[in-house]
mmCIF file of N, CA and C in Angstrom:
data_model
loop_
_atom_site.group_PDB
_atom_site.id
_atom_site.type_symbol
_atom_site.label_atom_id
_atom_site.label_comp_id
_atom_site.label_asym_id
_atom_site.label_seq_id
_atom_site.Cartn_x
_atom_site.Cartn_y
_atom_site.Cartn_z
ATOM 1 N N UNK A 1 120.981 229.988 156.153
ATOM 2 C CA UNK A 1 120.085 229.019 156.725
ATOM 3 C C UNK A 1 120.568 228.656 158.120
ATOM 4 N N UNK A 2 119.765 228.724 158.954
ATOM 5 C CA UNK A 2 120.197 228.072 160.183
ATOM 6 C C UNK A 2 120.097 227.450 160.714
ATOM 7 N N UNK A 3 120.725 226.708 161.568
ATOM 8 C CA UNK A 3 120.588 225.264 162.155
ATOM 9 C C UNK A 3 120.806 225.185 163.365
ATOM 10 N N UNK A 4 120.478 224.177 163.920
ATOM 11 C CA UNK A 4 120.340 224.093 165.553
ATOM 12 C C UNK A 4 121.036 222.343 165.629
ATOM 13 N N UNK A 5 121.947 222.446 166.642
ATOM 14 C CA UNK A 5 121.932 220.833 167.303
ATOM 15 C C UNK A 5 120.503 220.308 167.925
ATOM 16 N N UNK A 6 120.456 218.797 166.839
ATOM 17 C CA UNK A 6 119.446 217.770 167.734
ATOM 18 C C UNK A 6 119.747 216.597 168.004
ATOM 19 N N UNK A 7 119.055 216.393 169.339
ATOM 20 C CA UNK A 7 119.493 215.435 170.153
ATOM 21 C C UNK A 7 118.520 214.544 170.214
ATOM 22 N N UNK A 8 118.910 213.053 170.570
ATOM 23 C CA UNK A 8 117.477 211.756 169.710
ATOM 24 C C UNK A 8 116.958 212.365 170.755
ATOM 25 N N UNK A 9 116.841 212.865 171.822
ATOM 26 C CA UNK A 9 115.555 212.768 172.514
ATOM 27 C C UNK A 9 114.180 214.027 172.674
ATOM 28 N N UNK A 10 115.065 214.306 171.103
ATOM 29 C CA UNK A 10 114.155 215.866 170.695
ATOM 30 C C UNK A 10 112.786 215.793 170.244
ATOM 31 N N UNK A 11 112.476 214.683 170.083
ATOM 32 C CA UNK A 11 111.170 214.114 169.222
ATOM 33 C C UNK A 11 111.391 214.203 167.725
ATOM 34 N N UNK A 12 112.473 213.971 167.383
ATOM 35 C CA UNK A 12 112.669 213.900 166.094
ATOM 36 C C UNK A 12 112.481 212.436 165.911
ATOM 37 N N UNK A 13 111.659 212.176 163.902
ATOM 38 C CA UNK A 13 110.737 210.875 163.802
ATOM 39 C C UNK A 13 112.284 210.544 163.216
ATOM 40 N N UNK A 14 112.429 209.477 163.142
ATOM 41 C CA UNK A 14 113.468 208.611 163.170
ATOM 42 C C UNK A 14 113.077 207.116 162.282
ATOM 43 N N UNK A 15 113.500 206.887 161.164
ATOM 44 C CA UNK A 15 112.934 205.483 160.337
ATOM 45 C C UNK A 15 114.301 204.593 160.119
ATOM 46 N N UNK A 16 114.476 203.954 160.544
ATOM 47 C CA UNK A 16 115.312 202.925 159.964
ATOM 48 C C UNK A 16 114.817 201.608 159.516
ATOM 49 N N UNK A 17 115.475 201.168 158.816
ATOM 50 C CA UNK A 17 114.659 199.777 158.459
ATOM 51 C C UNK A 17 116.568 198.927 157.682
ATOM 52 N N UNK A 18 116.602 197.801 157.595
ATOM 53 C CA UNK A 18 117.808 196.878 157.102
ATOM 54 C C UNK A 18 117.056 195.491 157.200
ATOM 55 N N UNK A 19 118.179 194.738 156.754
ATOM 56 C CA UNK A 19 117.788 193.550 157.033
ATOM 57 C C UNK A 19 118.504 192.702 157.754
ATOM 58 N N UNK A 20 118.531 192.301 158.929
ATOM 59 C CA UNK A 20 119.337 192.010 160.395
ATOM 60 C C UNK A 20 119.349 190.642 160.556
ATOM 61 N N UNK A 21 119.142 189.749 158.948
ATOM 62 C CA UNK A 21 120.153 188.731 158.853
ATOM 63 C C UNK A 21 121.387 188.616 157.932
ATOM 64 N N UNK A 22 121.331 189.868 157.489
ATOM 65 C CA UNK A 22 122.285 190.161 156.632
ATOM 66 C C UNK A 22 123.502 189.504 157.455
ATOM 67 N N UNK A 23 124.937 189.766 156.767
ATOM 68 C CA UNK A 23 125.999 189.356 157.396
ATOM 69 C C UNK A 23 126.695 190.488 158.540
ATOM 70 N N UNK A 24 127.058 189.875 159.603
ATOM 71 C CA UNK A 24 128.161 190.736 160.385
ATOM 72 C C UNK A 24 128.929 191.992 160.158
ATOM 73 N N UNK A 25 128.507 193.291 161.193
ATOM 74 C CA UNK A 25 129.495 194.320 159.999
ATOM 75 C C UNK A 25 130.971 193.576 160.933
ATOM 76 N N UNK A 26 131.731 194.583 159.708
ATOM 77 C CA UNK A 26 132.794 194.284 159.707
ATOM 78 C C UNK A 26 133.246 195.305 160.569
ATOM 79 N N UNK A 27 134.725 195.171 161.504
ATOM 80 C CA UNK A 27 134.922 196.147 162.602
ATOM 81 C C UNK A 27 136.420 195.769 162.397
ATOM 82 N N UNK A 28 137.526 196.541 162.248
ATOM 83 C CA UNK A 28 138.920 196.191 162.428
ATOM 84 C C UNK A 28 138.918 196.374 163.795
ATOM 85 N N UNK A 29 140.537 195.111 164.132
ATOM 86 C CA UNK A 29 140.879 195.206 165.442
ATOM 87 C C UNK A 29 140.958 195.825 166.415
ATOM 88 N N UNK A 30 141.194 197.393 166.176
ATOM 89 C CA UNK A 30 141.382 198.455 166.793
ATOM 90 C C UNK A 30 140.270 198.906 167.572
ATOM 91 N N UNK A 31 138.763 199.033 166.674
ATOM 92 C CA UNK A 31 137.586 199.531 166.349
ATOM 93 C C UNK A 31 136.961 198.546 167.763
ATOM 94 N N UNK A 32 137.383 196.995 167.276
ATOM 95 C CA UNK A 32 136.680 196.124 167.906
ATOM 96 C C UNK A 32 137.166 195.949 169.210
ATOM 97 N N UNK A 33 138.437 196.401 169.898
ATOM 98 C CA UNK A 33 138.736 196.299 171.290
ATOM 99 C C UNK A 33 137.534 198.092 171.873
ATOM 100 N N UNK A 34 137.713 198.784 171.312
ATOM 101 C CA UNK A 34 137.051 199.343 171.956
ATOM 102 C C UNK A 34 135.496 199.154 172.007
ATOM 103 N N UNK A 35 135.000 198.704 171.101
ATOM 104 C CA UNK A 35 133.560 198.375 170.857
ATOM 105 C C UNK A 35 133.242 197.315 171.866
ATOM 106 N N UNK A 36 134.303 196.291 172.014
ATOM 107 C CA UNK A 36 134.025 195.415 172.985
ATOM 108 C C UNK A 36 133.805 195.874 174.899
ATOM 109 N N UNK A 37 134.427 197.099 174.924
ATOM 110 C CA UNK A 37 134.410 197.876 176.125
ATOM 111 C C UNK A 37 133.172 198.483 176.119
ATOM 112 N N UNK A 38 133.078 199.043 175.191
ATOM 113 C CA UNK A 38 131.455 199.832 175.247
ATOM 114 C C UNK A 38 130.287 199.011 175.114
ATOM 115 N N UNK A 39 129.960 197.728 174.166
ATOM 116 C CA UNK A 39 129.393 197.355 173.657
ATOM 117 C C UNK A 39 128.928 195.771 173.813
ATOM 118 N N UNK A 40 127.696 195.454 173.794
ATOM 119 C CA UNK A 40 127.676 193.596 173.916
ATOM 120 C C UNK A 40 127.678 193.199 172.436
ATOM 121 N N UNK A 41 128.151 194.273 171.472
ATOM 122 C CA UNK A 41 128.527 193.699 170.172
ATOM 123 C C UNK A 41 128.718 194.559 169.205
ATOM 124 N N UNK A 42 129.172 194.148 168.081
ATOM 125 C CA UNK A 42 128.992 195.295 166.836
ATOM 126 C C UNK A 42 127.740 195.634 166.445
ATOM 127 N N UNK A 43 126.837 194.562 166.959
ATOM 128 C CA UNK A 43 125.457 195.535 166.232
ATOM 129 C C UNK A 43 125.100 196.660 166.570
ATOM 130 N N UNK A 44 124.195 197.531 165.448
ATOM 131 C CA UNK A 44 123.669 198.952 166.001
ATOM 132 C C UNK A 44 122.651 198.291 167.222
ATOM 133 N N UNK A 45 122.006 197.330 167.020
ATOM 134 C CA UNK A 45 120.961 197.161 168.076
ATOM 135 C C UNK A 45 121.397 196.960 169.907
ATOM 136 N N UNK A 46 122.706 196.910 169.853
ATOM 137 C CA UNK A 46 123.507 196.531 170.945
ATOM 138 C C UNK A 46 123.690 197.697 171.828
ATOM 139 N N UNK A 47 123.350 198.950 170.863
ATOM 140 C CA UNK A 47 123.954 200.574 171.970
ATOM 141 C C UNK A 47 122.753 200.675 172.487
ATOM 142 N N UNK A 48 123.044 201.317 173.702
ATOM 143 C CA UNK A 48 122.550 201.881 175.100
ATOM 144 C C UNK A 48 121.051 202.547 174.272
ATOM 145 N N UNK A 49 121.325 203.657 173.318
ATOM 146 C CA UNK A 49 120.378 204.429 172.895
ATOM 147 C C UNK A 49 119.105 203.495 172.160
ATOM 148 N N UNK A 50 119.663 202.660 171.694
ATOM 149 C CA UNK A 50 118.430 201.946 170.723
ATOM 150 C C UNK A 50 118.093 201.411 171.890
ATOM 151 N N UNK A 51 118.180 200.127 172.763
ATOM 152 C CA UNK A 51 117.417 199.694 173.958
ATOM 153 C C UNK A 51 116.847 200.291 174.659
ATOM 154 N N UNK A 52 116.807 201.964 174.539
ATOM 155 C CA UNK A 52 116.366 203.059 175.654
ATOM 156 C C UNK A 52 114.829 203.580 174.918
ATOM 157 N N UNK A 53 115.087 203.527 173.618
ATOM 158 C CA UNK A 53 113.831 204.227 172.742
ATOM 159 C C UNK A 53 112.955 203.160 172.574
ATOM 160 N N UNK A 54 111.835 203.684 172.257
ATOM 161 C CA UNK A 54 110.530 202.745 172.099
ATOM 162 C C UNK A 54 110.425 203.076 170.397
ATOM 163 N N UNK A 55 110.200 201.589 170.064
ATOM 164 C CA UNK A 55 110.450 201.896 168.122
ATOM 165 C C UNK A 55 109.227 200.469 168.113
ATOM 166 N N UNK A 56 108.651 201.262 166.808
ATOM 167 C CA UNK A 56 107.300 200.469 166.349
ATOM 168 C C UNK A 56 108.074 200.206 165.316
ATOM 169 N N UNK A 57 108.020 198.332 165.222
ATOM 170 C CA UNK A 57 108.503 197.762 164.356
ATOM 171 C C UNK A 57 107.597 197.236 163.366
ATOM 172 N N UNK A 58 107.809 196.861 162.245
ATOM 173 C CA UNK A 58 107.198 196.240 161.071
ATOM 174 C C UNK A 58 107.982 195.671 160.817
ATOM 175 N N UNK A 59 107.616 194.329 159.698
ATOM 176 C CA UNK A 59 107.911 193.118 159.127
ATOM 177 C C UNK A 59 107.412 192.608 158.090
ATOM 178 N N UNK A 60 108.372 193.264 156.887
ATOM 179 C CA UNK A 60 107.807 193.243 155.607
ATOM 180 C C UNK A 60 108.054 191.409 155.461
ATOM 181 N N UNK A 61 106.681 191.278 154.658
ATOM 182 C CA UNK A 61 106.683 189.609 154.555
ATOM 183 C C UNK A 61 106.617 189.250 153.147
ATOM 184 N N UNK A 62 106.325 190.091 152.286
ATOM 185 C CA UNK A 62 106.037 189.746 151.015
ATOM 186 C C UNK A 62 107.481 189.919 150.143
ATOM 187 N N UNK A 63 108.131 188.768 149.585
ATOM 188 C CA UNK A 63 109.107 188.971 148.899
ATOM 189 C C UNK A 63 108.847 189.654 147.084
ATOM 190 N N UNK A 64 109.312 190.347 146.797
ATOM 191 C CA UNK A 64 109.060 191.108 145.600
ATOM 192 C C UNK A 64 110.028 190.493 144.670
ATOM 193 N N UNK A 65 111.320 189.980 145.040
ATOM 194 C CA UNK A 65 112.260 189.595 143.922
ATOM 195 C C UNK A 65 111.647 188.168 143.636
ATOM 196 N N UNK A 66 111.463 187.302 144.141
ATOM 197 C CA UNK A 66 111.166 185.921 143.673
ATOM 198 C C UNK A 66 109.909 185.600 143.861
ATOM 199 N N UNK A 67 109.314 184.861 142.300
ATOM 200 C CA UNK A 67 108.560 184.365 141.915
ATOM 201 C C UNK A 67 108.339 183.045 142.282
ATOM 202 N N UNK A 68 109.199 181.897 142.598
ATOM 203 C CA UNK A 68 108.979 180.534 142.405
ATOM 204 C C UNK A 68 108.661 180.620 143.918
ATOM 205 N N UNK A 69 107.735 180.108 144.349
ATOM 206 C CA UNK A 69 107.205 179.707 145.707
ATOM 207 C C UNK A 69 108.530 178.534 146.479
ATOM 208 N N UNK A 70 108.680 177.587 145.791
ATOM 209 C CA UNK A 70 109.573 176.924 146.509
ATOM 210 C C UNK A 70 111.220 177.658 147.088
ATOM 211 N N UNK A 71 111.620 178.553 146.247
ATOM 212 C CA UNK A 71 112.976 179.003 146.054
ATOM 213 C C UNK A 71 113.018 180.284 147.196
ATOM 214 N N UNK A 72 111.485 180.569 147.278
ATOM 215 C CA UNK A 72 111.001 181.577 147.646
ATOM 216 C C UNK A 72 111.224 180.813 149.586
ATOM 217 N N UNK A 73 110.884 179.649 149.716
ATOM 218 C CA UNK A 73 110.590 178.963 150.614
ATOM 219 C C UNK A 73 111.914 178.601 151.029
ATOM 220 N N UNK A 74 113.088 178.743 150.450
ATOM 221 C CA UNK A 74 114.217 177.989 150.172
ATOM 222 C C UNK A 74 114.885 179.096 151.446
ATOM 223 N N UNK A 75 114.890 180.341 150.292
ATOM 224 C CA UNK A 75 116.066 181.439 150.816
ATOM 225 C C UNK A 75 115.284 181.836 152.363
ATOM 226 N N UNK A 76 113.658 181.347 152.524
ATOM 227 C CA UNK A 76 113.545 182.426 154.351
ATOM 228 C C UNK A 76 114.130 181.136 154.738
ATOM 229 N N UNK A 77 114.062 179.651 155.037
ATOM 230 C CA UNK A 77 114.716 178.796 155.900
ATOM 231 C C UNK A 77 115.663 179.139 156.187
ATOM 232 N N UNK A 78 116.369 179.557 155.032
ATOM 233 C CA UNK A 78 118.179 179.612 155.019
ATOM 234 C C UNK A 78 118.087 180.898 155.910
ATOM 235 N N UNK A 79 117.176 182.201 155.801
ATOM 236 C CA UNK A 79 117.395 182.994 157.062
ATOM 237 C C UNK A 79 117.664 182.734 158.459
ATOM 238 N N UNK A 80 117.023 181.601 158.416
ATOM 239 C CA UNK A 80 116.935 181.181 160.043
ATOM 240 C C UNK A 80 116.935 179.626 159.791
ATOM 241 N N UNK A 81 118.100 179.515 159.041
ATOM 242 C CA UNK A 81 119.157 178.354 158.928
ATOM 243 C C UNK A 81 118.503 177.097 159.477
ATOM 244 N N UNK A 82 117.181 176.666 159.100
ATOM 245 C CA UNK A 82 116.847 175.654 159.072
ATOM 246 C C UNK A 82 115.964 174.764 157.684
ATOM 247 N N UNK A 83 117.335 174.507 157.220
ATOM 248 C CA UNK A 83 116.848 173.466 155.618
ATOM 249 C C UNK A 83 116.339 172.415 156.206
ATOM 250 N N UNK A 84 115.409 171.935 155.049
ATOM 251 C CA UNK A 84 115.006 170.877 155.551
ATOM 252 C C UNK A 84 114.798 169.958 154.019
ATOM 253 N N UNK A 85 115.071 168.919 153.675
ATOM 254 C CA UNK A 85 115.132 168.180 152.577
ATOM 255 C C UNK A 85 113.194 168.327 151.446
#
């Protein structure tokens, strides 16, 4: 079988999807002095290449694990860390 090097700017379709309030990756010291030279952070969204490509985003809204509307209401605040009594 043969294979060829590709390069992102081959037109190859490309899907990623996460959830980017998840927590901080983790980077040992070593990792993180150089990341800090290259980088305005550990995120993937921080490299040169992702700010360069044009990406059609979506925003899944419908939660599938929880049922209770309030709890449901509970955990997106806490995404964007504003509880409110």
């Amino acid at each position: 079988m043969a294979t060829r090097r590709v390069f992102w700017r081959d037109g190859v379709q490309v899907v990623l999807f996460g959830d980017l309030f998840q927590l901080p990756p983790i980077v040992d010291r070593e990792l993180a002095r150089y990341c800090d030279e290259l980088y305005d952070s550990p995120y993937f969204f921080d490299a040169e290449v992702f700010k360069e490509t044009q990406f059609y985003r979506f925003t899944l809204t419908k939660n599938y694990r929880q049922r209770d509307p309030k709890f449901t209401a509970l955990l997106k605040s806490g995404s964007y860390c504003k509880f409110t009594r």
